[in-house]
Short mmCIF file of C-alpha atoms and ligand atoms in Angstrom, two decimals:
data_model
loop_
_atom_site.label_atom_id
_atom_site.label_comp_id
_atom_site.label_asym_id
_atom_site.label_seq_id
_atom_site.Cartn_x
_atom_site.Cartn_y
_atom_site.Cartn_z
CA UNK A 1 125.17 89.70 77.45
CA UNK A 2 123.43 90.56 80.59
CA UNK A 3 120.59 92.64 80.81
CA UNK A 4 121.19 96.16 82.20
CA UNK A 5 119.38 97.70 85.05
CA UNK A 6 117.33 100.83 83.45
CA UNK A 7 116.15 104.65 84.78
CA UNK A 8 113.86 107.07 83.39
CA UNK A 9 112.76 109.96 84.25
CA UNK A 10 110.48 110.91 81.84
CA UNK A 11 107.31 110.94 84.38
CA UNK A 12 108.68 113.88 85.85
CA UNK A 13 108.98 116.33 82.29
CA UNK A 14 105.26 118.10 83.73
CA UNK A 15 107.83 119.43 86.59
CA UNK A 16 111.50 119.56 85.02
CA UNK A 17 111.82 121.20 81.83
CA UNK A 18 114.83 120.43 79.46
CA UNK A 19 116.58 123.37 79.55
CA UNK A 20 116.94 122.66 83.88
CA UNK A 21 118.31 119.63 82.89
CA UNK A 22 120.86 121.48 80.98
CA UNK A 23 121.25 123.72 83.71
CA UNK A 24 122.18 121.10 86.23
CA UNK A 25 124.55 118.88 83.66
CA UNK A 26 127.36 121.17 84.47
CA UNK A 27 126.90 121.12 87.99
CA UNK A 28 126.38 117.04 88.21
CA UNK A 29 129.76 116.81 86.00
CA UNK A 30 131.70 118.59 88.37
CA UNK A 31 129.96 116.30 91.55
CA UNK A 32 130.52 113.42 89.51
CA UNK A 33 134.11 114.40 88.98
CA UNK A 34 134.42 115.26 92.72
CA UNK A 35 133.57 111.88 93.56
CA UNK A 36 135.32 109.80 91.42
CA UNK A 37 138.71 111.88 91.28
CA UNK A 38 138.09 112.04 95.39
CA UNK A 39 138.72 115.51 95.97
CA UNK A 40 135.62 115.86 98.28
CA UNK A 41 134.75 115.60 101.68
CA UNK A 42 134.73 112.28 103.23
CA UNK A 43 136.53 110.87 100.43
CA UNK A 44 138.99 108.81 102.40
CA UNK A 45 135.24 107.08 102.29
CA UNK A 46 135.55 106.09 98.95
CA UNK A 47 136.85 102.59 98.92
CA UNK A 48 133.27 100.80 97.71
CA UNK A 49 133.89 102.95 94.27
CA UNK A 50 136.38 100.25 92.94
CA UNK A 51 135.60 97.52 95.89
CA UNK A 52 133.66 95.28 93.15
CA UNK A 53 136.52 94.70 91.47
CA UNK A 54 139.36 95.26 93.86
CA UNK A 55 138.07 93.30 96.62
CA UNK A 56 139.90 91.23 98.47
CA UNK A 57 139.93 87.84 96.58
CA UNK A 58 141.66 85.81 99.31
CA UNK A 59 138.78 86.88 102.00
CA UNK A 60 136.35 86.16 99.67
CA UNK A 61 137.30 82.90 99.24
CA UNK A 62 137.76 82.42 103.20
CA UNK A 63 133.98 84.40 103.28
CA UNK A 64 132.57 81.09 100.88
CA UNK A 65 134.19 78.82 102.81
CA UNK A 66 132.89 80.09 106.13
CA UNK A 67 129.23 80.14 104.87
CA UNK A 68 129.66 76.49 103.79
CA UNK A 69 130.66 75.24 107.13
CA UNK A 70 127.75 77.85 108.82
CA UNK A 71 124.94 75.57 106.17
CA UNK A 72 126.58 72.23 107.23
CA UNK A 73 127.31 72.42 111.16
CA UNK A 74 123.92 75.54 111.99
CA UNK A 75 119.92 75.01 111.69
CA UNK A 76 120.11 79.02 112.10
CA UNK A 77 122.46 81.53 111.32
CA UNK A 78 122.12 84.68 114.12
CA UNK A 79 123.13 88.09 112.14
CA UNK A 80 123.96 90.51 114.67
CA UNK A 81 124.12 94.26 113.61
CA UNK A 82 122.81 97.80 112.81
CA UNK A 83 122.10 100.07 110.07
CA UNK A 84 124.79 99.21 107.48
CA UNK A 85 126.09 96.21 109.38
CA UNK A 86 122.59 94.25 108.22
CA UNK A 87 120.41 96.07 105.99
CA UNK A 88 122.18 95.45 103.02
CA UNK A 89 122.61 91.50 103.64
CA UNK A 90 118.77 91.79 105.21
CA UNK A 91 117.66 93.53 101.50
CA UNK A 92 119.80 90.87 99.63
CA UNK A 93 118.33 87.65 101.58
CA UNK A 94 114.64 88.91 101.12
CA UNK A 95 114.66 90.15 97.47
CA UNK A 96 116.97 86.18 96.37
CA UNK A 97 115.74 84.06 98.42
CA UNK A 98 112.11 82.57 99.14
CA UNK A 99 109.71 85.17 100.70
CA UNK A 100 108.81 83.04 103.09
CA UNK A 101 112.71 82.17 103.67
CA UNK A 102 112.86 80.88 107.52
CA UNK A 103 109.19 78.87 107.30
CA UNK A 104 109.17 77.33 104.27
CA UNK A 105 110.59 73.70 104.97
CA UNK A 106 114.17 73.05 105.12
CA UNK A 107 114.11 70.66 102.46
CA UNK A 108 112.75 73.38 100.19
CA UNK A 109 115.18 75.90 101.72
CA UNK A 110 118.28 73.81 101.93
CA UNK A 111 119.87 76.76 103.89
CA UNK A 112 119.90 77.95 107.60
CA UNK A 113 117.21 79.93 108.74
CA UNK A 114 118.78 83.58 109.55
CA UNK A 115 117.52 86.56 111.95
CA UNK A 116 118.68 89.76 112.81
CA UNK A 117 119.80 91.19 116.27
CA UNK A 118 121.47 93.97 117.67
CA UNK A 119 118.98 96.51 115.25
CA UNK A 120 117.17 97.10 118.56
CA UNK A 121 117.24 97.30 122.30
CA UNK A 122 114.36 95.34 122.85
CA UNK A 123 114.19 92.99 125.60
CA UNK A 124 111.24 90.91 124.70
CA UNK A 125 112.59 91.20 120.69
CA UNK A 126 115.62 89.01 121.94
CA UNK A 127 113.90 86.90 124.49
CA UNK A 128 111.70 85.48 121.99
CA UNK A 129 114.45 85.19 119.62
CA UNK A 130 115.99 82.92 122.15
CA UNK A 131 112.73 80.86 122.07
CA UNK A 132 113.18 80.13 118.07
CA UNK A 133 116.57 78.72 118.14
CA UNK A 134 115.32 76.25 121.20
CA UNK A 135 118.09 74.18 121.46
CA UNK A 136 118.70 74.04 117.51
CA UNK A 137 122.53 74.40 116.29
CA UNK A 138 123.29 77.88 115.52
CA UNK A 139 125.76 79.80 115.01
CA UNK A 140 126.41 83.89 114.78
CA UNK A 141 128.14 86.38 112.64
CA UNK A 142 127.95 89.63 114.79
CA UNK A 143 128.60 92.82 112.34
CA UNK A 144 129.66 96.34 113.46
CA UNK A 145 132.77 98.27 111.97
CA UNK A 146 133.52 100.29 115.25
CA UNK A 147 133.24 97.56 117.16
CA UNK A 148 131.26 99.14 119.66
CA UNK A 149 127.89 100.16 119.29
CA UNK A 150 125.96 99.34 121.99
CA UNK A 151 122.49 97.81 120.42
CA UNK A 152 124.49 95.18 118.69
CA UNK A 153 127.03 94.70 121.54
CA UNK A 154 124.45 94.03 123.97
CA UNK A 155 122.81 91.15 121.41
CA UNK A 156 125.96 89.53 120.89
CA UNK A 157 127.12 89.35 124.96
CA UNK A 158 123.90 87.69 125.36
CA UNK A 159 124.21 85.57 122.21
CA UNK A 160 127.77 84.55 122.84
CA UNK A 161 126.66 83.48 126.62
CA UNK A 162 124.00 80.93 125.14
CA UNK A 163 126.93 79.76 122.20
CA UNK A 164 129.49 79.48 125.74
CA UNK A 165 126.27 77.74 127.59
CA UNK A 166 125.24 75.04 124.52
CA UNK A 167 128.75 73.98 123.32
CA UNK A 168 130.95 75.03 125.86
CA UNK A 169 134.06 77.96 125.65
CA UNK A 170 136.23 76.63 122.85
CA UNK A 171 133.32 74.79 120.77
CA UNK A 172 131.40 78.34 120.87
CA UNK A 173 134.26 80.12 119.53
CA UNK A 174 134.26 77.83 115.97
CA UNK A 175 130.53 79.38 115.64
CA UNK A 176 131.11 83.04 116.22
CA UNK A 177 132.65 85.16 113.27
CA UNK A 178 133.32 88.58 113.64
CA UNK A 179 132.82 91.42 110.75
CA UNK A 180 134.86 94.51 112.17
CA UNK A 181 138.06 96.43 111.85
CA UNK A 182 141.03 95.70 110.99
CA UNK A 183 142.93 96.69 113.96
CA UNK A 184 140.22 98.40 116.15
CA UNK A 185 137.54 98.24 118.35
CA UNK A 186 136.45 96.41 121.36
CA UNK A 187 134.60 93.42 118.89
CA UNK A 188 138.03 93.13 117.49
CA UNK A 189 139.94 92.48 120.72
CA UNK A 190 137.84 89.97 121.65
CA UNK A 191 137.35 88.13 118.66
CA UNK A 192 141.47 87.78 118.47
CA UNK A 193 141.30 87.25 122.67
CA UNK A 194 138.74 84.62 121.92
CA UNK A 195 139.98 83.13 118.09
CA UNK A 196 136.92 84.09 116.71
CA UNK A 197 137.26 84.06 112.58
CA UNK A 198 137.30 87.51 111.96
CA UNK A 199 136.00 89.58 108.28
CA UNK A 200 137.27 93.36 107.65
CA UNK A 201 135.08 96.08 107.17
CA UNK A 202 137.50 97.95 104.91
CA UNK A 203 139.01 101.32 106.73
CA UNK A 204 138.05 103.34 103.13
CA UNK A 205 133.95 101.85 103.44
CA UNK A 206 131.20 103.18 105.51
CA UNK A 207 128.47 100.88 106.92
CA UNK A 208 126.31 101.84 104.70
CA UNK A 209 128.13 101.58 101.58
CA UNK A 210 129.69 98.36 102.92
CA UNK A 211 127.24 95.57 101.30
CA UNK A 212 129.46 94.17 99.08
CA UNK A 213 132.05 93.70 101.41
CA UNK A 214 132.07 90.55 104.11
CA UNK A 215 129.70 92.98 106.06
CA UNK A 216 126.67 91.66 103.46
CA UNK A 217 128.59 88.53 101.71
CA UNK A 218 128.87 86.11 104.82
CA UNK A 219 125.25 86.06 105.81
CA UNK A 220 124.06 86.49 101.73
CA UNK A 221 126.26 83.32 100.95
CA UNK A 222 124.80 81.37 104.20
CA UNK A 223 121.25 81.74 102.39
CA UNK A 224 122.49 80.24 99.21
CA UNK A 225 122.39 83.52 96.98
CA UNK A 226 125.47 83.84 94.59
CA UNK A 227 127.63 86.12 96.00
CA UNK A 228 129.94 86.03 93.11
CA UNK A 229 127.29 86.83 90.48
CA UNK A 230 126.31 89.72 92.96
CA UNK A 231 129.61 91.22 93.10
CA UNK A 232 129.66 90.88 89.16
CA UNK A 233 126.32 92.76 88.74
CA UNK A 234 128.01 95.45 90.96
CA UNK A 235 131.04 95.67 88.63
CA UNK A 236 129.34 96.31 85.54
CA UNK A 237 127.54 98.84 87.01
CA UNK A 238 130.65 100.26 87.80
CA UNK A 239 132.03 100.24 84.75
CA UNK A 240 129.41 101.78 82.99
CA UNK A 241 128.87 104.58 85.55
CA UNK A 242 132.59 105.78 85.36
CA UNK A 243 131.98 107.45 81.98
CA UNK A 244 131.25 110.90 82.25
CA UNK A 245 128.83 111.03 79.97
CA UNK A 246 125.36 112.98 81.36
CA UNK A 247 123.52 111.69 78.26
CA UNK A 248 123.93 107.95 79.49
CA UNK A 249 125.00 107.72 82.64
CA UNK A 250 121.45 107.18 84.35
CA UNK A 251 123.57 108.01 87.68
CA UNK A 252 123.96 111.44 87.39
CA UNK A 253 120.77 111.87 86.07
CA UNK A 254 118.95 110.32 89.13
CA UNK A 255 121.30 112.73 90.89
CA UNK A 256 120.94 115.57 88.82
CA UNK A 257 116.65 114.97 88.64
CA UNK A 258 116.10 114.84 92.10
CA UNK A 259 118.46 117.74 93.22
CA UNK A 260 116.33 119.99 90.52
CA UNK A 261 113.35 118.49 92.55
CA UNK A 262 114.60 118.93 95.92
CA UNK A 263 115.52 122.60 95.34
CA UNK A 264 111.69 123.42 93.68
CA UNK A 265 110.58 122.13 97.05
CA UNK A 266 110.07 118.54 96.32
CA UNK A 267 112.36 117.69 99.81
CA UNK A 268 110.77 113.82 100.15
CA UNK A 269 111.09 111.10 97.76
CA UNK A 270 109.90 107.58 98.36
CA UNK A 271 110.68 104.42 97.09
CA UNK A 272 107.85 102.52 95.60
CA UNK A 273 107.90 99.00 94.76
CA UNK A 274 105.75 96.26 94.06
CA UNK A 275 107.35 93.20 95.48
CA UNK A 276 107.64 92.38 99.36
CA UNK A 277 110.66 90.96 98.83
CA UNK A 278 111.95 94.53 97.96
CA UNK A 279 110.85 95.74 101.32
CA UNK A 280 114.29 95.54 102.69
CA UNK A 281 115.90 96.72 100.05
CA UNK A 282 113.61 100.04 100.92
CA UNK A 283 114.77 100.29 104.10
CA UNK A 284 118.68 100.30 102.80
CA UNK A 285 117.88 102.41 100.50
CA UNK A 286 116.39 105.02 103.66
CA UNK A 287 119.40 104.35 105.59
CA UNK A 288 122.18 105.22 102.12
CA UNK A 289 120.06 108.39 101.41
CA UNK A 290 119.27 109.63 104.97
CA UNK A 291 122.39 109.15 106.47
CA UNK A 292 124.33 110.18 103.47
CA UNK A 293 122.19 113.31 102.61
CA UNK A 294 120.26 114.59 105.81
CA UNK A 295 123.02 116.90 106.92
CA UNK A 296 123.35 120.90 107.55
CA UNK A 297 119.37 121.44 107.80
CA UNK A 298 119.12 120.08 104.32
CA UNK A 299 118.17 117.13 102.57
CA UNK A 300 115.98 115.05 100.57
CA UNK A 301 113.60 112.94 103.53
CA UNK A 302 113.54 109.31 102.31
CA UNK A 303 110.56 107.59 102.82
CA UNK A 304 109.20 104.41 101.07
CA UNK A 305 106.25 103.00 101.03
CA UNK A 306 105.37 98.77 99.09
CA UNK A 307 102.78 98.98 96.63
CA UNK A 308 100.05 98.11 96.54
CA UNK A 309 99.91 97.00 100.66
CA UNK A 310 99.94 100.88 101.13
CA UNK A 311 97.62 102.21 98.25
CA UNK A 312 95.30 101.58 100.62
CA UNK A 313 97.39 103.60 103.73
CA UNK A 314 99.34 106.14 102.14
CA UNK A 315 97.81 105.93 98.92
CA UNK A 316 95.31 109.28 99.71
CA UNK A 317 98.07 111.07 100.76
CA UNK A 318 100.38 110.53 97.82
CA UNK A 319 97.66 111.31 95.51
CA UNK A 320 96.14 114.24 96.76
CA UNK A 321 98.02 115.93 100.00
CA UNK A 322 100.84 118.38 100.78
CA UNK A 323 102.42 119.00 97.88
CA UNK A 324 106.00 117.73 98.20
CA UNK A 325 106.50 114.80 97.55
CA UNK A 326 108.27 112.88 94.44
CA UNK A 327 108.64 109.38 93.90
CA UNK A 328 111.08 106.63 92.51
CA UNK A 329 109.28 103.43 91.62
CA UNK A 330 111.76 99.96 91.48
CA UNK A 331 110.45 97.34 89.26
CA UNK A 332 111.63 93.89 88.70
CA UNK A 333 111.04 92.96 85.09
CA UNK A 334 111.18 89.34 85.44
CA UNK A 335 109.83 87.62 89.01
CA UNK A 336 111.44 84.35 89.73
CA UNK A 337 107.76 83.11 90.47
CA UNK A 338 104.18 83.88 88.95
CA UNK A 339 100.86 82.17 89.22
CA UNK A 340 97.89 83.30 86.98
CA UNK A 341 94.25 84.18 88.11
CA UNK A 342 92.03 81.48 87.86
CA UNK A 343 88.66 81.38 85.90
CA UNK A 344 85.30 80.70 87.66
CA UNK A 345 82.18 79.14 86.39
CA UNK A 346 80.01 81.38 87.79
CA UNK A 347 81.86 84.24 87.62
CA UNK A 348 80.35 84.68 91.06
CA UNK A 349 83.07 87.63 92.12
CA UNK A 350 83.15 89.37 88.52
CA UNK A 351 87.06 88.65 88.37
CA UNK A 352 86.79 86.71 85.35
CA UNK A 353 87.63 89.42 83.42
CA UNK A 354 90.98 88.87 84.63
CA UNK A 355 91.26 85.38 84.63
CA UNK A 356 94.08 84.06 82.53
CA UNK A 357 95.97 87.05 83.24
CA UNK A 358 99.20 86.59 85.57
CA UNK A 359 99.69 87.98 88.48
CA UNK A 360 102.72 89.84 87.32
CA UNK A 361 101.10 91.51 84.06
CA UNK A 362 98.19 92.84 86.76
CA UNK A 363 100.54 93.95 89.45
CA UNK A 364 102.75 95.84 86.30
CA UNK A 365 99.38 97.37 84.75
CA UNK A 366 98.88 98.56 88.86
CA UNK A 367 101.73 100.08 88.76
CA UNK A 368 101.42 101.63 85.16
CA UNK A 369 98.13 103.02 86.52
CA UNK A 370 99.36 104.17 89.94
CA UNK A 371 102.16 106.15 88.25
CA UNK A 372 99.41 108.04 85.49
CA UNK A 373 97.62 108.95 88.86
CA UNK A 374 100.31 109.98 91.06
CA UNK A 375 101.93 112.04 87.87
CA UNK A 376 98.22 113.73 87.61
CA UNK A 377 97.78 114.17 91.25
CA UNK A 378 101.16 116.61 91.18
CA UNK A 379 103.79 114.05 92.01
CA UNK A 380 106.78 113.94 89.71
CA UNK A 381 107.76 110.25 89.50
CA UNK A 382 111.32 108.52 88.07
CA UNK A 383 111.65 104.73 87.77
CA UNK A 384 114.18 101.82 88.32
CA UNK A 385 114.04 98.59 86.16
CA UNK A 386 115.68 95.52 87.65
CA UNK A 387 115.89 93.14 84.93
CA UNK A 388 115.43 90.09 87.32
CA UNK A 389 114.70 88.81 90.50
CA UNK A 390 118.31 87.80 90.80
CA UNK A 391 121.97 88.54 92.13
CA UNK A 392 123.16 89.74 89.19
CA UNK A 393 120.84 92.32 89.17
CA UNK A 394 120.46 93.18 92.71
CA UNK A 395 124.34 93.85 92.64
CA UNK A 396 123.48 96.63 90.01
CA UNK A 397 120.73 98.31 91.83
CA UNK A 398 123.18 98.45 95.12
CA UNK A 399 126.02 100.04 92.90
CA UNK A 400 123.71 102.29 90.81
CA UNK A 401 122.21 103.63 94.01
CA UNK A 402 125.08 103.98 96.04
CA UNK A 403 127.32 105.83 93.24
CA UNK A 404 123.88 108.34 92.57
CA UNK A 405 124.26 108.72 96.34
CA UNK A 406 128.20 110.01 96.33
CA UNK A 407 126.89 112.65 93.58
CA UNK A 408 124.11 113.41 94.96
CA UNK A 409 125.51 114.43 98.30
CA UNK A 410 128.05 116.43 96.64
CA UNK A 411 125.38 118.30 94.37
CA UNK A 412 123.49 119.50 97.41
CA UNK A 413 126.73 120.80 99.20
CA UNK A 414 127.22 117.75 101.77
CA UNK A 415 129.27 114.81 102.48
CA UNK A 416 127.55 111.93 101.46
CA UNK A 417 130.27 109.93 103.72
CA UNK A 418 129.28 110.82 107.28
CA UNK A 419 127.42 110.28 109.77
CA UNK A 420 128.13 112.84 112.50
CA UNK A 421 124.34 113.46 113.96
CA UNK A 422 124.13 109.65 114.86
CA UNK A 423 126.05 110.57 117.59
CA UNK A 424 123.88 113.02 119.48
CA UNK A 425 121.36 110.10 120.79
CA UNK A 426 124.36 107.92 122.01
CA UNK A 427 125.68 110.51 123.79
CA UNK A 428 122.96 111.49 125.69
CA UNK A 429 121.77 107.34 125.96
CA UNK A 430 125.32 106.93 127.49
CA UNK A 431 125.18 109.60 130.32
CA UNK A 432 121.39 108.42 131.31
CA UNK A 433 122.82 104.73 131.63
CA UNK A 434 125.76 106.05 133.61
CA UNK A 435 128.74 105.26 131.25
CA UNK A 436 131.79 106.38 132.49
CA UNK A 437 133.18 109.22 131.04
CA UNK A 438 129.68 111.14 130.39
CA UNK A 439 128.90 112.81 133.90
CA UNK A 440 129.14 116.28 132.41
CA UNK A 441 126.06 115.69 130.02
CA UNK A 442 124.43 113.15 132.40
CA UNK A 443 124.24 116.55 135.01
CA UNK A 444 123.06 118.86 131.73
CA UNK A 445 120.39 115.94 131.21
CA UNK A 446 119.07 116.12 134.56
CA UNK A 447 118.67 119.68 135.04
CA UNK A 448 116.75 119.96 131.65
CA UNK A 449 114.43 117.53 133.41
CA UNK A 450 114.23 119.53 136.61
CA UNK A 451 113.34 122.22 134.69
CA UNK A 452 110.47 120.48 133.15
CA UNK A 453 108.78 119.61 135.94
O1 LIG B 1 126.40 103.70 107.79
C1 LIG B 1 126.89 103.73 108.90
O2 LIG B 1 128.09 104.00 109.05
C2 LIG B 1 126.10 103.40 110.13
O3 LIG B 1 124.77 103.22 109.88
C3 LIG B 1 126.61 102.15 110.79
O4 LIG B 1 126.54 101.09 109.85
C4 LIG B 1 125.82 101.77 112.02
O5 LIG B 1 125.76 102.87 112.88
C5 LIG B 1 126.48 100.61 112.74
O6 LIG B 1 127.79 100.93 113.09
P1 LIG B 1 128.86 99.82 113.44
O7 LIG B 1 129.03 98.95 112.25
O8 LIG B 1 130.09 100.57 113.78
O9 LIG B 1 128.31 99.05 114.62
#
């Protein structure tokens, strides 16, 4: 049997005694139950719940197939997207694959390089990106659910032009597949226009819940990771998570935790970990929790911070500033990689007390001492315990934090499923550009400005 991903929260029992744990059971039940009998708000947003086992076998099979002709005919696969339409595929690649993933040699890769476009609106960002493919084979698989959000629609018209440019119209077309809607959206009407292959975002899964769908699968299976094992890592999660049982269900007690937390006036949590390759898998993590929770003036604020890189930024801060702050530390158990410290005749830098050691064993007893501090220094701290560095794994962490999300949310009074504030900056981006349709605000815009000056 598989090794199962593992929480505690017994750092934090200086700050939460027992009997709020008690307290908060009933409460987390009845969240837990509003999420999984969907009876909540946003719960026609519930779809990834049973998506690792319902998915949609024949599109997976089309999604494998697709990555294997992306690895033979492309030196570099272009994933173009935002928010929940790359971070989870972004957090998958860097945590599976080689750290160094798009400069280590091909022959030691074996897989196209991959980048990421359309998560900004920077000119020189996709200039230069232009500059790396050269006039290598590529090919694209531009991501967005709506179909038209402007940062990655603007990557993918210039994108597409260079495809149209370098093959020609109909050759282009065979390198361009299209994660979207069903039935909707302007990236949908052109990809059927055009004959683009086209993968569904599922109608019943929001971007940011939407990893385990072709959203994340195409561009994880074009770097080689097993997708399959991923989706089975997410299943068993599942499974286990679905019992209602507060005593073992290490959901609802990261839920339940950090809600007692949040309300004692603990509002920021950050993710900790100690591998760069998790650095991505941060940054999903910010986007599940912000967008999911930061709603109605409340919220948890998500932050993260990679140990020990920022020990030596942030470190001061965590240890002995404002007072808010809790943390949740990821470990991997077993790295797929490890090198030991080497001894030294002269003992010239006084390291040889650690020689022999590996690297792993010092970076754990870092983070075994960083914890003792950080608990000391007032800051109540909960930890996650991948059993690998592997898919199997990584598809239980995505589960396990996602479902914690949907109860979460619900515990603190919001739905976890949408995303309604995202749309203040696009409105007012879209009257400053001069969309159509946005001359109303565009003249509320400018008269705020007059009044400023
Ligand atoms: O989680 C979400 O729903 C959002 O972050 C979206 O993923 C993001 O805004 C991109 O949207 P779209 O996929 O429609 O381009």
């Amino acid at each position: 049997m598989k090794r199962q991903l593992e929480f505690s929260f017994s750092d934090t029992g200086a700050f939460v005694a027992p009997r709020e744990c008690e307290e908060i059971r009933v409460l987390t039940e009845a969240a837990f139950d509003t999420l999984t009998k969907r009876t909540g708000a946003g719960s026609d947003y519930t779809g990834w719940i049973d998506w690792p086992v319902d998915y949609d076998k024949e599109e997976f099979e089309r999604i494998l197939a697709a990555a294997e002709r992306i690895k033979s005919d492309s030196e570099v696969l272009v994933v173009i997207g935002i928010g929940g339409s790359y971070l989870g595929a972004r957090a998958a690649i860097e945590f599976l694959r080689h750290g160094f993933y798009n400069n280590v040699p091909a022959a030691i890769r074996k897989t196209p390089e991959i980048y990421y476009a359309g998560n900004n609106i920077s000119g020189r960002y996709l200039a230069e990106l232009l500059d790396v493919i050269g006039e290598r084979d590529f090919s694209v698989n531009v991501i967005s659910k709506s179909g038209t959000t402007t940062e990655p629609a603007i990557a993918f018209r210039v994108l597409r032009d260079r495809l149209e440019e370098k093959y020609g119209k109909a050759a282009a077309a065979k390198r361009i597949y299209a994660t979207t809607d069903a039935n909707k959206g302007a990236l949908k009407t052109v990809a059927d226009t055009e004959g683009y292959e086209t993968f569904t975002v599922p109608d019943d899964v929001g971007g940011r819940y939407s990893v385990l769908t072709a959203v994340g699968l195409l561009p994880i299976a074009v770097s080689g990771a097993d997708v399959r094992a991923l989706v089975e890592g997410a299943a068993n999660m599942r499974e286990t998570l679905l019992k209602k049982d507060f005593d073992k269900n290490i959901a609802m007690q990261y839920a339940a935790v950090r809600n007692i937390l949040y309300r004692k006036g603990y509002n920021t949590e950050i993710m900790v970990n100690y591998e760069p390759g998790l650095h991505y898998f941060n940054e999903w993590w910010k986007q599940l929790y912000g967008e999911s929770e930061g709603k109605d003036q409340k919220g948890i604020f998500p932050a993260a911070v990679d140990f020990s890189t920022d020990l030596h930024s942030m470190g001061q801060f965590i240890q002995d500033g404002y007072r808010n702050l809790f943390e949740t530390v990821v470990l991997v158990d077993e790295s797929t990689r490890n090198m030991t410290v080497p001894t030294a005749a002269d003992d010239s830098d006084n390291l040889n007390y650690l020689a022999g050691r590996t690297m792993d064993a010092v970076n754990k007893c870092a983070a075994e001492a960083v914890v003792a501090a950080h608990v000391d220094g007032g800051v109540p701290n909960m930890k996650v315990c991948m059993p690998a560095q592997d898919e199997y794994s990584l598809g239980q962490a995505f589960y396990f934090f996602e479902f914690a999300c949907g109860i979460s949310g619900y515990l603190n009074g919001v739905n976890p499923f949408n995303q309604e504030g995202v749309e203040d900056y696009k409105r007012n981006m879209f009257a400053l550009l001069g969309k159509p349709g946005y001359e109303e605000r565009r003249a509320e815009l400018e008269k705020r400005c007059d009044r400023k000056k």
